Short mmCIF file of C-alpha atoms in Angstrom, two decimals:
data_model
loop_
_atom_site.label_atom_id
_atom_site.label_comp_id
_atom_site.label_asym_id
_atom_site.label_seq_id
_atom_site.Cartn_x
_atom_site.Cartn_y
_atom_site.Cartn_z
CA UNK A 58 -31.64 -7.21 -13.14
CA UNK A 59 -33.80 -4.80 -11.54
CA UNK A 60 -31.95 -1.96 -9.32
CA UNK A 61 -31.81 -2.28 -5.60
CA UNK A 62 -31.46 0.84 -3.34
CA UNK A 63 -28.28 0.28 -1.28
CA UNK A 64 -27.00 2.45 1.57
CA UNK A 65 -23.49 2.46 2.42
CA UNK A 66 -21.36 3.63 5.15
CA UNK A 67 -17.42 3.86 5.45
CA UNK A 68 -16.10 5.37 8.84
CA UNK A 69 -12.59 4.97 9.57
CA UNK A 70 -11.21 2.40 12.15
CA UNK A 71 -7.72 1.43 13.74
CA UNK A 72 -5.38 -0.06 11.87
CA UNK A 73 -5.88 -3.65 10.66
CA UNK A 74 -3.10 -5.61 10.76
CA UNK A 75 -4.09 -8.60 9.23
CA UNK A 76 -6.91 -8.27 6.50
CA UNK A 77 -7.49 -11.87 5.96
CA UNK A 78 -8.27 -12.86 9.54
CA UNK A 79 -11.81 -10.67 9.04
CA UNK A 80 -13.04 -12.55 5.59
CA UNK A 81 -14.35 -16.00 4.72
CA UNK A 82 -12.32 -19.30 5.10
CA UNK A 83 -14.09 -21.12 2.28
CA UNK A 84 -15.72 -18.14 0.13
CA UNK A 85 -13.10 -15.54 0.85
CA UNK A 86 -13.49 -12.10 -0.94
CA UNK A 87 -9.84 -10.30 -1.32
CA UNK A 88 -8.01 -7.55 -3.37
CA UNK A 89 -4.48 -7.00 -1.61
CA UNK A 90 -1.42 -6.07 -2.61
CA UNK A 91 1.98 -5.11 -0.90
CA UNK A 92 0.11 -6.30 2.57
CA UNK A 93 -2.96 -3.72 1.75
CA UNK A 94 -6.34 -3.80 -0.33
CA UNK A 95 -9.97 -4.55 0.71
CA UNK A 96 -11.18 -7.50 1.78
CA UNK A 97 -14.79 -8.51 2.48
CA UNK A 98 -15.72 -9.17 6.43
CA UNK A 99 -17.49 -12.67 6.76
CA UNK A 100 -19.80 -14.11 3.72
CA UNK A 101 -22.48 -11.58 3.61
CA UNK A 102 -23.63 -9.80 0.41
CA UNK A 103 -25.69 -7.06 -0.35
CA UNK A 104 -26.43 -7.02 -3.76
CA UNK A 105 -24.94 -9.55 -7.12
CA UNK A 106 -24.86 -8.96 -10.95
CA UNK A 107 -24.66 -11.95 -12.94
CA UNK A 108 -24.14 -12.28 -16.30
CA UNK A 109 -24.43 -15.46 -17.99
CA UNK A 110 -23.55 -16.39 -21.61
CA UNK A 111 -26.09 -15.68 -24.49
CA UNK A 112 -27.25 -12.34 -23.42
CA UNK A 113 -26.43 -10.85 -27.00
CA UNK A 114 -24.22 -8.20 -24.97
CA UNK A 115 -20.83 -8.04 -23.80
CA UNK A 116 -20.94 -9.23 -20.84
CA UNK A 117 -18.73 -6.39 -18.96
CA UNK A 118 -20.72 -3.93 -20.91
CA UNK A 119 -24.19 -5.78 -19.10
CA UNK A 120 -22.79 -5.92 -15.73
CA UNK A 121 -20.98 -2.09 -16.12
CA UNK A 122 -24.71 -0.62 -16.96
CA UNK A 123 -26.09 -2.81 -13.81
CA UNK A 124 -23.47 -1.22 -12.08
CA UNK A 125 -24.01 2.46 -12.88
CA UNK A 126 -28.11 1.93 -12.26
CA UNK A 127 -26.99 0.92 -8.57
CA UNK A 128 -24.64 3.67 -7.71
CA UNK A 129 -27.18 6.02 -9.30
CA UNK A 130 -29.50 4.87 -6.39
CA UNK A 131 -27.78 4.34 -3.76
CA UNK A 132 -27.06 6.35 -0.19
CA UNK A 133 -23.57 6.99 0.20
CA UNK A 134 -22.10 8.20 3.27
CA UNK A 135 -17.58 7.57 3.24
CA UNK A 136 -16.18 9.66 5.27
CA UNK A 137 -12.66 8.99 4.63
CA UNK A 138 -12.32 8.84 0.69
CA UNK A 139 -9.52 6.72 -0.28
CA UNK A 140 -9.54 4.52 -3.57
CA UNK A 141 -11.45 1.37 -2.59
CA UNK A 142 -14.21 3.45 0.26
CA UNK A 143 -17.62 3.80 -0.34
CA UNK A 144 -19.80 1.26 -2.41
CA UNK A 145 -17.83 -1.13 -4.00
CA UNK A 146 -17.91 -3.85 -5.85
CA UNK A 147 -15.72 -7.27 -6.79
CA UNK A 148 -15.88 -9.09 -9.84
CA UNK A 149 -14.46 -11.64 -12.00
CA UNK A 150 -15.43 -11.95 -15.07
CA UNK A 151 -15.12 -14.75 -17.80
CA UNK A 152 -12.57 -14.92 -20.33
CA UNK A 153 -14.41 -15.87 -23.42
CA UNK A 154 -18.18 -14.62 -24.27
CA UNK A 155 -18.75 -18.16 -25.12
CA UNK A 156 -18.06 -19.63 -21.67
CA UNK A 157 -20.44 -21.24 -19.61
CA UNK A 158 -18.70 -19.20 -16.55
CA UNK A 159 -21.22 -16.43 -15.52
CA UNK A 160 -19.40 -12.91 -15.02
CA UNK A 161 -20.03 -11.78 -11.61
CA UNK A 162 -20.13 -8.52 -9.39
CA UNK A 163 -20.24 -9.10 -5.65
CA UNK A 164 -21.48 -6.54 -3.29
CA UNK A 165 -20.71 -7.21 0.22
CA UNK A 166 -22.22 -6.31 3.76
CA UNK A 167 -19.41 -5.61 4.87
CA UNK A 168 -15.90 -4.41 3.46
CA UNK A 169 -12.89 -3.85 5.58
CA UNK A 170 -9.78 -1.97 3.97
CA UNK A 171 -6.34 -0.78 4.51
CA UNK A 172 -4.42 1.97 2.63
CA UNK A 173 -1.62 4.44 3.17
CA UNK A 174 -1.46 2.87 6.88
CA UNK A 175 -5.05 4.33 7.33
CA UNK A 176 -8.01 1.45 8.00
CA UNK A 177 -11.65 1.79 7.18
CA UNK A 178 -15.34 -0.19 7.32
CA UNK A 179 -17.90 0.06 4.85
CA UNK A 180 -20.98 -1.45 5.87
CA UNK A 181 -23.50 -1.91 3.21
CA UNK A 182 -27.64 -2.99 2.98
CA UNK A 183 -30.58 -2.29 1.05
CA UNK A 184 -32.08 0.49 2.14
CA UNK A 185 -35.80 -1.87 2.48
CA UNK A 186 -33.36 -3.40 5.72
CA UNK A 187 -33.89 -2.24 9.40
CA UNK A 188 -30.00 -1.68 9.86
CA UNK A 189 -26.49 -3.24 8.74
CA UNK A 190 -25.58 -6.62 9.15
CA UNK A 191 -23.59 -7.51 12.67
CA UNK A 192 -19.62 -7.26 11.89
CA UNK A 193 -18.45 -10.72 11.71
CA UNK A 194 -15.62 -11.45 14.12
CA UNK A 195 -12.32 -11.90 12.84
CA UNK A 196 -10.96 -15.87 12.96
CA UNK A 197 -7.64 -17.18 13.20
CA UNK A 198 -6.79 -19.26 9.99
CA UNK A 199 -7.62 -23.08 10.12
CA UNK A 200 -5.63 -25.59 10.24
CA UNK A 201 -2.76 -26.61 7.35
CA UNK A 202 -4.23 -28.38 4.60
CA UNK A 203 -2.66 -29.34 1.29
CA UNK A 204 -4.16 -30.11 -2.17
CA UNK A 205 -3.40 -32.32 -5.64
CA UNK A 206 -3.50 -31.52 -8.78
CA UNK A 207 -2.42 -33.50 -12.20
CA UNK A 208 -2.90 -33.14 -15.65
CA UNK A 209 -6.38 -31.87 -16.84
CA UNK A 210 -8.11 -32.11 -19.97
CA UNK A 211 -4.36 -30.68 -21.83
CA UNK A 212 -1.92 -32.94 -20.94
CA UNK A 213 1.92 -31.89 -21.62
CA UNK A 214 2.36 -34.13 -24.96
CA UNK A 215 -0.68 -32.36 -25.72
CA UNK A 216 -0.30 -28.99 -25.26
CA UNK A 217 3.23 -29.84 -27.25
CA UNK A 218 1.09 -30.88 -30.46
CA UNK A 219 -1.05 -27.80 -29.56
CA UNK A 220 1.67 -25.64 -30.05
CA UNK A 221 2.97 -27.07 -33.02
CA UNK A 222 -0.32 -27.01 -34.97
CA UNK A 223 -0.68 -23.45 -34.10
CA UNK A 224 3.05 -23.29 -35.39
CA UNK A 225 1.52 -24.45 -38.76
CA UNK A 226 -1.55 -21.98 -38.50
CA UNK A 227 0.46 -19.01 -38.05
CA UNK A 228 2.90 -20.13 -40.92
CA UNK A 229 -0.01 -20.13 -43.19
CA UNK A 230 -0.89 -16.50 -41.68
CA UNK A 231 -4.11 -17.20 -39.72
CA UNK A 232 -2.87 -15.23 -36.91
CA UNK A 233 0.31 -13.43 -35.91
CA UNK A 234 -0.16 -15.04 -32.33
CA UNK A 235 -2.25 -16.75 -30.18
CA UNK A 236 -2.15 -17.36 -26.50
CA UNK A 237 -2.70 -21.43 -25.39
CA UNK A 238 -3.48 -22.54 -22.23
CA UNK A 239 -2.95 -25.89 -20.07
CA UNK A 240 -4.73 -27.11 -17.31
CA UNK A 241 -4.45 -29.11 -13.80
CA UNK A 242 -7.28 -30.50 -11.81
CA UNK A 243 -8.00 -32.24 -8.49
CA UNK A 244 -8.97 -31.51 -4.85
CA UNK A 245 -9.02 -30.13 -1.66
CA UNK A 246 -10.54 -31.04 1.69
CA UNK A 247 -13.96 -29.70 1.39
CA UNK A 248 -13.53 -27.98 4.69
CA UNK A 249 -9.97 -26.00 3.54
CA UNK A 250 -9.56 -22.92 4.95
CA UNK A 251 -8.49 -20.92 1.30
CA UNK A 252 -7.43 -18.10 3.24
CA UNK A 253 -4.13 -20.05 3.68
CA UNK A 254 -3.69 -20.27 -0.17
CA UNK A 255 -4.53 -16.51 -0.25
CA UNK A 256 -1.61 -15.85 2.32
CA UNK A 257 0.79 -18.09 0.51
CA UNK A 258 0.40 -16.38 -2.93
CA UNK A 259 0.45 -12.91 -0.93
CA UNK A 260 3.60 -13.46 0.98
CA UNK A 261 5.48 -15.16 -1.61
CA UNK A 262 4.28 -12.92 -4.66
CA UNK A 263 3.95 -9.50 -2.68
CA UNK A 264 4.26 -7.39 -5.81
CA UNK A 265 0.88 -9.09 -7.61
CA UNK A 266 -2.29 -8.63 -7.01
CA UNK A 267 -3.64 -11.17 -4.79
CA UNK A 268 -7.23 -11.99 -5.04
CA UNK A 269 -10.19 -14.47 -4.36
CA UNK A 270 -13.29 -13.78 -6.22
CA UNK A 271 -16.02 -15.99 -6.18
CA UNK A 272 -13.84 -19.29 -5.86
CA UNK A 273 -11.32 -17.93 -8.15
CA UNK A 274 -8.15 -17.39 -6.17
CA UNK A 275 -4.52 -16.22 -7.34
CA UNK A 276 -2.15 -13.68 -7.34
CA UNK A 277 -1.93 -11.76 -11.09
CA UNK A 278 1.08 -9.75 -12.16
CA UNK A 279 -0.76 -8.29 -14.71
CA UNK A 280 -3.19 -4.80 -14.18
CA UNK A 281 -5.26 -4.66 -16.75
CA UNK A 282 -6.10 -1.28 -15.76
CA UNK A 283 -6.40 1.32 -12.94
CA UNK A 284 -8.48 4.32 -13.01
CA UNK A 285 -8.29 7.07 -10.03
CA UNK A 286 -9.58 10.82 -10.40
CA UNK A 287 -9.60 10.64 -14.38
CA UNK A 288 -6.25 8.98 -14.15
CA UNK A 289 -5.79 5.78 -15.78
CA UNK A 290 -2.94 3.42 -15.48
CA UNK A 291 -2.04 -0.23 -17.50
CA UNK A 292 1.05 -2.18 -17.39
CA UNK A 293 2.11 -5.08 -20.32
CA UNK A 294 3.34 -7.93 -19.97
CA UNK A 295 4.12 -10.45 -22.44
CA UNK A 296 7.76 -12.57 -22.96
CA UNK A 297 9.00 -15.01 -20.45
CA UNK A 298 11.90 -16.52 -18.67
CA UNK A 299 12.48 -18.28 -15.45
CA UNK A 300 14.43 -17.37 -13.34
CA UNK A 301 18.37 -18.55 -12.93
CA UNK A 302 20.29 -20.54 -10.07
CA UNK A 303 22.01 -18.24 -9.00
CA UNK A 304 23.22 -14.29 -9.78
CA UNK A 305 25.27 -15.19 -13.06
CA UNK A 306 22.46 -17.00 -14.12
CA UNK A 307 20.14 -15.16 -13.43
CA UNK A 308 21.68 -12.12 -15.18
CA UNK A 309 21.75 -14.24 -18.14
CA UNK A 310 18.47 -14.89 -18.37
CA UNK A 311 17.18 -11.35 -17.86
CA UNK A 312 19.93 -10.20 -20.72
CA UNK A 313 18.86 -12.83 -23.39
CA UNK A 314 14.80 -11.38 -22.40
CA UNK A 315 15.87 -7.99 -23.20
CA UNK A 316 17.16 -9.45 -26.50
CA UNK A 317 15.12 -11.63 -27.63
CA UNK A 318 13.18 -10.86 -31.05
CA UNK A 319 11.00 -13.54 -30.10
CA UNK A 320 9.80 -12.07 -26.58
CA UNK A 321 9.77 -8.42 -28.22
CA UNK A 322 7.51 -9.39 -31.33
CA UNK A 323 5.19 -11.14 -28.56
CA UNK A 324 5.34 -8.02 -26.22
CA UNK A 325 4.75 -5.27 -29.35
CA UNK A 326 1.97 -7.22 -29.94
CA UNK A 327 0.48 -6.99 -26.56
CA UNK A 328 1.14 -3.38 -26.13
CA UNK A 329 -0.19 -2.13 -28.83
CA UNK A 330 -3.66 -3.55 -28.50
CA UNK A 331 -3.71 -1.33 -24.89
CA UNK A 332 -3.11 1.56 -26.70
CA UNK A 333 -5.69 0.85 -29.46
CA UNK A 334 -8.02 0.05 -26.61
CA UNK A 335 -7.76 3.18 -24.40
CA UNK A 336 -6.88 5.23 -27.10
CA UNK A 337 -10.49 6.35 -27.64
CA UNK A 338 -11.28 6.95 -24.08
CA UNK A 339 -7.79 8.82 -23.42
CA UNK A 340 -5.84 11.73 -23.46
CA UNK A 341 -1.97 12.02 -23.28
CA UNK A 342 -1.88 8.28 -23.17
CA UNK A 343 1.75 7.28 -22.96
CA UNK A 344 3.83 4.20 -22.84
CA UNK A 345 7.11 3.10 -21.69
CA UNK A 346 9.29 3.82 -26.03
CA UNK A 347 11.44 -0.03 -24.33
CA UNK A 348 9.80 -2.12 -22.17
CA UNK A 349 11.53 -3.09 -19.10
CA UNK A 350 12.39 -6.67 -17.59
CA UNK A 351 9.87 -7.12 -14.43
CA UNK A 352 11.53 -9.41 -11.77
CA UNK A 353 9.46 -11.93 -10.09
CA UNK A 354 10.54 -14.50 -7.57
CA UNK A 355 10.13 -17.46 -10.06
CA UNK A 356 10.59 -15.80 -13.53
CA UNK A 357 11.17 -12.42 -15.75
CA UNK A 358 8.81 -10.35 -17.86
CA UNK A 359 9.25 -8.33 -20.29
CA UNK A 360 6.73 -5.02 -19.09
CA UNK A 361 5.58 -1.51 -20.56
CA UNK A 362 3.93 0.97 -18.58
CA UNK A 363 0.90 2.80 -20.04
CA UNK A 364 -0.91 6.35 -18.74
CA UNK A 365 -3.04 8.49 -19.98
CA UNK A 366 -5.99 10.86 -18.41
CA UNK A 367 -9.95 9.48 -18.52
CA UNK A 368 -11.59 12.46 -21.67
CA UNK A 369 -14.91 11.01 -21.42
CA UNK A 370 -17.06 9.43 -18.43
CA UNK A 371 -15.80 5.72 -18.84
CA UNK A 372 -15.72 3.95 -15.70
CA UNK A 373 -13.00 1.10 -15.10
CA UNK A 374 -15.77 -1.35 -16.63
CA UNK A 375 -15.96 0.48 -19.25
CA UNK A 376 -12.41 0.12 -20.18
CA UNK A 377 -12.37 -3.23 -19.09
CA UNK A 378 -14.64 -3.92 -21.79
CA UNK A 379 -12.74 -2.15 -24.12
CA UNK A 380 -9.66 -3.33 -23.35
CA UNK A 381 -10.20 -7.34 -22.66
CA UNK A 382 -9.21 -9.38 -24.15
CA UNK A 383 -5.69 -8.15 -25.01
CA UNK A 384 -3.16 -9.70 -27.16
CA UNK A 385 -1.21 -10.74 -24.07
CA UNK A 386 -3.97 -13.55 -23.41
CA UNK A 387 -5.58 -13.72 -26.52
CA UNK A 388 -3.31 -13.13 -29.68
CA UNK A 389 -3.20 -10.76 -32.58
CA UNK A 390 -5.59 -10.42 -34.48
CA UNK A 391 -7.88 -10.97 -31.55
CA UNK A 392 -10.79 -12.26 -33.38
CA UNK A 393 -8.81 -15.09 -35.33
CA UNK A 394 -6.84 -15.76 -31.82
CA UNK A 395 -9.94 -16.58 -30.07
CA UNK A 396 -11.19 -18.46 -32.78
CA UNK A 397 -8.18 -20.39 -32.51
CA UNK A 398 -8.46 -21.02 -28.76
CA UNK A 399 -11.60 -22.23 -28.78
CA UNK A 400 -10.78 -25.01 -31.82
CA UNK A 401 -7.26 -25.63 -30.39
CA UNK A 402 -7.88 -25.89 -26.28
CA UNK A 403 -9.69 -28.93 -24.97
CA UNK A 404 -11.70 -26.91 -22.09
CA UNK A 405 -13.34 -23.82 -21.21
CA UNK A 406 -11.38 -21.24 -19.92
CA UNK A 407 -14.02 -19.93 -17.44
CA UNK A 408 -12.68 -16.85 -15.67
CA UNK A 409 -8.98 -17.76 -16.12
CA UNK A 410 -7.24 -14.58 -17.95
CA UNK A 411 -10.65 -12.51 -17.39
CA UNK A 412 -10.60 -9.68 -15.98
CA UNK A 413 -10.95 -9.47 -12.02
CA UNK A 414 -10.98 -6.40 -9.55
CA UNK A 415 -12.88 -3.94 -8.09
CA UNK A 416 -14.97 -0.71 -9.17
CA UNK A 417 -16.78 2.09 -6.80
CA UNK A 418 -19.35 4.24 -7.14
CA UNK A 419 -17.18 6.99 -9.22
CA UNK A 420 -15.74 4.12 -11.84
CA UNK A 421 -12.96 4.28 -10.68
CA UNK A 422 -11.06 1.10 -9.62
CA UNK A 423 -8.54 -1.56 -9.96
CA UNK A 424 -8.38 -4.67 -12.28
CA UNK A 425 -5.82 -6.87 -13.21
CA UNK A 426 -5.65 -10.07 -15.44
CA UNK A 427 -6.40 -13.23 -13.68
CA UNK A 428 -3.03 -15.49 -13.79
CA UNK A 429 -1.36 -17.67 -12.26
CA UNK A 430 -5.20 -18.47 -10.65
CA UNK A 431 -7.43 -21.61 -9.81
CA UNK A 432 -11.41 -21.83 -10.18
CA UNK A 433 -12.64 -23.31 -7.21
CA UNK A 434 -15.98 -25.62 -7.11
CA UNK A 435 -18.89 -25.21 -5.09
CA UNK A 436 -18.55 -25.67 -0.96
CA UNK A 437 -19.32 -29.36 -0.52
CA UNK A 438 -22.50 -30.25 1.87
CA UNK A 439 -20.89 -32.37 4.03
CA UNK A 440 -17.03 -31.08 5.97
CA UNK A 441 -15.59 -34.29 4.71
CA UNK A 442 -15.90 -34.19 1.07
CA UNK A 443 -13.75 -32.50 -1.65
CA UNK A 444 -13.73 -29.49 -3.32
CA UNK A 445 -12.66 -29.59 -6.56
CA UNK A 446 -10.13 -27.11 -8.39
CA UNK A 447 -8.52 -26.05 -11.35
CA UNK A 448 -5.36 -23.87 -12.01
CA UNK A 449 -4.17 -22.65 -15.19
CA UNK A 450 -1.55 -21.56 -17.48
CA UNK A 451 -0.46 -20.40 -20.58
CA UNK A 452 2.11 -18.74 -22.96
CA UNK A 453 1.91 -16.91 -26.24
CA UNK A 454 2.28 -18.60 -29.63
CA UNK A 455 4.57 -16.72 -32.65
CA UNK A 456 6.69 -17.18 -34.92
CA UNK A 457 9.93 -18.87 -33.85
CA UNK A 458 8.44 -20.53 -30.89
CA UNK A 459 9.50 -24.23 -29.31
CA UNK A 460 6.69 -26.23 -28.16
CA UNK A 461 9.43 -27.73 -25.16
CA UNK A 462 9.77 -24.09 -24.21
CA UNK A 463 6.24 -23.08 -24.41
CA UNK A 464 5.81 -25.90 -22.07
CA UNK A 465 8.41 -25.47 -19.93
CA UNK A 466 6.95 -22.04 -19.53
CA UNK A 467 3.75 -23.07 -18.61
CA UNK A 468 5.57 -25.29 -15.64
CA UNK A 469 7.29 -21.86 -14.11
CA UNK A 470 4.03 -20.39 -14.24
CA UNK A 471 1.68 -22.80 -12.49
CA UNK A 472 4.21 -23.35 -9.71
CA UNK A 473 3.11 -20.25 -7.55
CA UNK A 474 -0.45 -22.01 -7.49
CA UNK A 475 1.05 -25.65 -6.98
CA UNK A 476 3.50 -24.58 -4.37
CA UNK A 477 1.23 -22.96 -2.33
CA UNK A 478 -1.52 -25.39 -2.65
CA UNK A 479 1.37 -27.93 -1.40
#
């Protein structure tokens, strides 16, 4: 794309107690976690990078240079300079170079944010505009809606035989593992407010990252990475359980995660593609010697923390690029794992377990994996018709793995996105 000149301004305002009451009901733009983020004020945007399949580039790599060539333009005037002021940018970006999913990068008009208790407004327009866009009034959510979904192209039989042939594959050493997917499709009222599903996932799941980028809308808790002043930040996670009934239970289940061979072949894997993937781009890059089980309201995960400090000028992008897609949604070796995807999964991933967040003018910004997510379809023209959607889930494929369990695992996951969609 050719560069536009943007001009941005951030001033600080009062605090905003509710972030979603000031962005769109049916294209809502939203990074939140723990009750704060940024969130983008009405529907208006400034400035988009696509990028579609069959560019003969990565497609993070295409959209990270479009990036830098607008930053190096633009007017930037933040007066309060907390991570996620100034020009920014959201994007979600497809899993697989092969999809027919474009990777995008949204610039809004406007972007409203809340940090550290302290609220802000960036305002954003190409500088060939008179002035910035008229702040949208915040709007009290619509009215309770609820949504079905059933099996998609991978029913559960299915996905059972799907995990047994890649049983066979990895038997014959193809791959070490390899991360397969499930899908369910249906509807919504074409005039859903999604702001209610964002809510949902944010209140129930307050320790993810909530987001909705571009019509794809769930709450991840997976960072793919974080980069702030130099400093860059990753947590793993791969190895599942749901959760138990009760307390005895539940302690049961977290104890035979932390013991499982299984789980902790599946999580080495995972964590050491981060470090092979940052490793060129770091210094002092660390990780957690054990992971550690991650409690969620539904299930466990077995988790590493990773740090390390930024030794050349990669922005987040950047190590977006370098580090998607890891063995946690891919498999090990990565090449063979996606190979095996594509042959073994009936459908296209799209964005599902790409890589979504947000990046400013410095690099620096936050991105998780998207999980436990649904792609929304295109508004409908008329209020009364439906919008379609599809929500996703997976679980990773090694040795020693039970197709009933791998299935059973994908059930735990999707019911964050079917419960609130309910």
């Amino acid at each position: 794309m050719s560069s536009i000149r943007l001009v941005a301004e951030t001033r600080e305002i009062p605090p905003v107690g509710d972030l979603l009451a000031h962005t769109s009901a049916v294209r809502p733009l939203v990074w939140l976690r723990r009750g704060e983020g940024i969130v983008a004020a009405g529907d208006g945007i400034a400035a988009v990078v696509r990028a579609p399949a069959g560019s003969g580039r990565k497609r993070s790599e295409v959209i990270a240079d479009a990036w830098r060539e607008i930053t190096a333009l633009a007017d930037i005037d933040d007066e309060v300079r907390l991570p996620g002021t100034g020009l920014v940018g959201f994007g979600a970006l497809a899993f697989d170079e092969d999809s027919s999913s474009d990777s995008v990068l949204l610039v809004p008009q406007t972007v409203i944010g809340l940090r550290d208790g302290r609220s802000w407004i960036t305002r954003i327009r190409p500088a060939s505009d008179a002035g910035f866009a008229s702040l949208p009034a915040p709007a009290v959510l619509g009215p309770h809606w609820a949504g079905r979904v059933g099996p998609g192209a991978q029913a559960p039989q299915g996905y059972q035989d799907a995990v047994r042939g890649a049983l066979d594959e990895i038997a014959a050493g193809a791959y070490s593992k390899v991360v397969l997917a499930r899908d369910l499709t249906g509807t919504v009222p074409g005039d859903a407010d999604l702001r209610r599903l964002v809510r949902a996932l944010a209140i129930g799941y307050p320790d993810t990252w909530t987001f909705a980028v571009d019509g794809l809308i769930g709450a991840s808790p997976e960072t793919l990475v974080t980069a702030h002043e130099r400093v860059v930040t990753a947590r793993v996670l791969a190895g599942t359980a749901g959760r138990g009934a009760d307390p005895s239970e539940d302690h049961a289940a977290s104890a035979a995660l932390a013991a499982s061979g299984k789980d902790l072949d599946e999580h080495r894997y995972a964590v050491h593609s981060v470090l092979a993937a940052l490793g060129p781009h770091t210094s002092a890059l660390d990780a957690d010697t054990e992971p550690f089980v991650l409690e969620l309201p539904n299930l466990f995960h077995l988790a590493t923390d990773v740090a390390g400090r930024l030794s050349d000028g990669a922005s987040s992008l950047d190590l977006v690029g370098a580090m998607h897609p890891t063995a946690a949604v891919a498999g090990t070796p990565t090449d063979a794992a996606i190979a095996a995807i594509r042959r073994i999964e009936p459908f296209d991933r799209g964005r599902y377990a790409g890589p979504v967040g947000w990046i400013d003018a410095a690099g620096d910004g936050e991105w998780a994996i998207a999980l436990r997510c649904a792609q929304f379809g295109d508004v409908p023209g008329a209020a009364s018709g439906a919008r379609r959607v599809t929500a996703y889930a997976g679980a990773g494929i090694v040795a020693g793995s039970e197709p009933e369990s791998e299935l059973l695992e994908t059930r735990v996951k999707f019911r964050p996105l079917v419960d609130a969609l309910a």
